[in-house]
Amino acid sequence: MTAPVFVVDRLDPAPGGRYVLDGPEGRHAVSVRRLRAGEDVVLTDGAGRWAEGEVEAAEGRDRLVVRLGDVEEEPEESPRLTVVQALPKGDRGELAVETMTEVGVDAVVPWAASRCITQWRGERGLKALGKWRATAREAGKQSRRVRFPEVADAATSKQVASLLAEADFAAVLHESGTEALATAELPASGDIVLVVGPEGGVSPEELELFARAGAKPYRLGRSVLRTSTAGTAAAALLLGRTGRWS
């Protein structure tokens, strides 16, 4: 069976290579996964540092003693892929974050587009952002990533334009695009930034703003995908074309 992944704040084994996994992750390992001595695990800080280990003992209901191997560090992927995701309705934002994490997106930027029905304000916005970040963490564990995607604070259209202006390749998924994303010339390194609009579409004013920042509109395919699935489909296409899936 594939070794499960658990997240720790810091990956600093004690002398002898022992590490005590406790708290919520320890409880999940002992009481939910029911891990026992001799089973393999992977511990990671979610920022690229990780180590394989073997369970020495399960103590109580929330404490796992692990003997760790060498701590390794996974380098950042290149080119780096950021998806600017317009805020969908309901829990579709978490679905988008979950699947984009699984395919390998490096960063997600929530975008308060002008045509978004959902708006993040005050405590509601902070709660929604927390859910997106928790989803990225759990999806990172499930997909056995050791470098989880960053979920940024919600961005305005002007902030998105600034991000696009700094990218090595900037694209907006939009039906007005005359070029297919599948044939776009992509950089071998640097930053790729992809904008996914809301269900109501990217407004003409936003398209113009992004065009001035250097972003072109591209078509993804013949069918029109929902905002919660378009980013994942486009990310898979880009990661395959850049060689990151090879």
Tab-separated table of N, CA and C in Angstrom, residues 77-83 99-107 145 149 169 181-182 186-188 190 192 194 220 231-246:
chain	number	residue	atom	x	y	z
A	77	GLU	N	9.074	23.511	-9.199
A	77	GLU	CA	8.885	23.136	-10.600
A	77	GLU	C	9.059	24.357	-11.501
A	78	SER	N	9.409	24.077	-12.761
A	78	SER	CA	9.557	25.151	-13.735
A	78	SER	C	9.090	24.647	-15.095
A	79	PRO	N	8.318	25.455	-15.819
A	79	PRO	CA	7.819	26.772	-15.430
A	79	PRO	C	6.758	26.677	-14.347
A	80	ARG	N	6.657	27.726	-13.554
A	80	ARG	CA	5.696	27.792	-12.463
A	80	ARG	C	4.338	28.188	-13.023
A	81	LEU	N	3.292	27.477	-12.584
A	81	LEU	CA	1.945	27.721	-13.100
A	81	LEU	C	1.035	28.283	-12.009
A	82	THR	N	0.531	29.482	-12.253
A	82	THR	CA	-0.427	30.132	-11.363
A	82	THR	C	-1.765	30.243	-12.087
A	83	VAL	N	-2.832	29.852	-11.415
A	83	VAL	CA	-4.175	30.004	-11.977
A	83	VAL	C	-4.922	31.064	-11.177
A	99	THR	N	-9.072	19.984	-7.399
A	99	THR	CA	-8.625	19.326	-8.624
A	99	THR	C	-7.387	20.000	-9.218
A	100	MET	N	-7.276	21.318	-9.077
A	100	MET	CA	-6.067	21.978	-9.569
A	100	MET	C	-4.850	21.563	-8.744
A	101	THR	N	-5.045	21.369	-7.460
A	101	THR	CA	-3.949	20.866	-6.624
A	101	THR	C	-3.529	19.481	-7.080
A	102	GLU	N	-4.505	18.640	-7.363
A	102	GLU	CA	-4.214	17.267	-7.771
A	102	GLU	C	-3.422	17.208	-9.070
A	103	VAL	N	-3.717	18.098	-10.023
A	103	VAL	CA	-3.002	18.038	-11.301
A	103	VAL	C	-1.626	18.688	-11.237
A	104	GLY	N	-1.379	19.568	-10.227
A	104	GLY	CA	-0.032	20.104	-10.075
A	104	GLY	C	0.131	21.604	-10.152
A	105	VAL	N	-0.958	22.369	-10.057
A	105	VAL	CA	-0.852	23.831	-10.076
A	105	VAL	C	-0.007	24.308	-8.895
A	106	ASP	N	0.798	25.338	-9.114
A	106	ASP	CA	1.713	25.831	-8.081
A	106	ASP	C	1.108	26.915	-7.202
A	107	ALA	N	0.172	27.685	-7.737
A	107	ALA	CA	-0.449	28.760	-6.965
A	107	ALA	C	-1.838	29.033	-7.510
A	145	ARG	N	1.620	15.164	-2.751
A	145	ARG	CA	2.538	16.261	-3.039
A	145	ARG	C	3.288	16.624	-1.764
A	149	PRO	N	0.245	23.889	-3.231
A	149	PRO	CA	0.071	25.183	-3.901
A	149	PRO	C	-0.223	26.293	-2.905
A	169	PHE	N	4.396	34.116	-19.617
A	169	PHE	CA	3.289	33.763	-20.521
A	169	PHE	C	2.004	34.044	-19.764
A	181	LEU	N	-5.276	27.302	-26.849
A	181	LEU	CA	-4.254	27.162	-25.814
A	181	LEU	C	-3.332	25.980	-26.121
A	182	ALA	N	-3.868	24.995	-26.824
A	182	ALA	CA	-3.094	23.796	-27.150
A	182	ALA	C	-1.967	24.065	-28.132
A	186	LEU	N	4.849	28.250	-25.477
A	186	LEU	CA	5.029	28.336	-24.025
A	186	LEU	C	6.503	28.469	-23.668
A	187	PRO	N	6.810	29.151	-22.577
A	187	PRO	CA	8.209	29.284	-22.146
A	187	PRO	C	8.703	27.987	-21.515
A	188	ALA	N	9.998	27.755	-21.600
A	188	ALA	CA	10.589	26.564	-20.980
A	188	ALA	C	10.798	26.762	-19.487
A	190	GLY	N	10.333	30.043	-16.063
A	190	GLY	CA	9.677	31.292	-15.691
A	190	GLY	C	8.283	31.076	-15.143
A	192	ILE	N	4.040	31.104	-15.733
A	192	ILE	CA	2.841	31.061	-16.568
A	192	ILE	C	1.672	31.455	-15.675
A	194	LEU	N	-2.512	31.980	-15.764
A	194	LEU	CA	-3.724	31.679	-16.515
A	194	LEU	C	-4.924	32.240	-15.769
A	220	LEU	N	-9.949	27.119	-25.101
A	220	LEU	CA	-9.523	25.838	-24.552
A	220	LEU	C	-9.989	24.681	-25.420
A	231	GLY	N	-10.207	25.647	-15.176
A	231	GLY	CA	-8.830	25.821	-14.729
A	231	GLY	C	-8.085	24.512	-14.636
A	232	THR	N	-8.763	23.479	-14.162
A	232	THR	CA	-8.127	22.164	-14.041
A	232	THR	C	-7.806	21.588	-15.413
A	233	ALA	N	-8.757	21.701	-16.344
A	233	ALA	CA	-8.526	21.183	-17.698
A	233	ALA	C	-7.381	21.927	-18.375
A	234	ALA	N	-7.381	23.246	-18.254
A	234	ALA	CA	-6.327	24.039	-18.880
A	234	ALA	C	-4.972	23.785	-18.222
A	235	ALA	N	-4.962	23.626	-16.907
A	235	ALA	CA	-3.708	23.355	-16.207
A	235	ALA	C	-3.125	22.019	-16.644
A	236	ALA	N	-3.976	21.015	-16.779
A	236	ALA	CA	-3.497	19.709	-17.235
A	236	ALA	C	-2.870	19.805	-18.619
A	237	LEU	N	-3.520	20.577	-19.493
A	237	LEU	CA	-2.988	20.778	-20.842
A	237	LEU	C	-1.615	21.452	-20.787
A	238	LEU	N	-1.498	22.524	-20.014
A	238	LEU	CA	-0.245	23.266	-19.943
A	238	LEU	C	0.861	22.451	-19.294
A	239	LEU	N	0.546	21.734	-18.228
A	239	LEU	CA	1.574	20.938	-17.542
A	239	LEU	C	2.060	19.801	-18.442
A	240	GLY	N	1.162	19.261	-19.238
A	240	GLY	CA	1.582	18.220	-20.182
A	240	GLY	C	2.469	18.780	-21.284
A	241	ARG	N	2.109	19.952	-21.787
A	241	ARG	CA	2.863	20.552	-22.889
A	241	ARG	C	4.225	21.071	-22.447
A	242	THR	N	4.357	21.509	-21.196
A	242	THR	CA	5.649	22.012	-20.709
A	242	THR	C	6.590	20.891	-20.284
A	243	GLY	N	6.111	19.660	-20.293
A	243	GLY	CA	6.958	18.541	-19.914
A	243	GLY	C	6.929	18.199	-18.439
A	244	ARG	N	6.152	18.926	-17.671
A	244	ARG	CA	6.111	18.653	-16.244
A	244	ARG	C	5.385	17.355	-15.905
A	245	TRP	N	4.636	16.830	-16.831
A	245	TRP	CA	3.975	15.548	-16.606
A	245	TRP	C	4.758	14.393	-17.216
A	246	SER	N	5.893	14.692	-17.799
A	246	SER	CA	6.646	13.616	-18.470
A	246	SER	C	7.483	12.851	-17.465
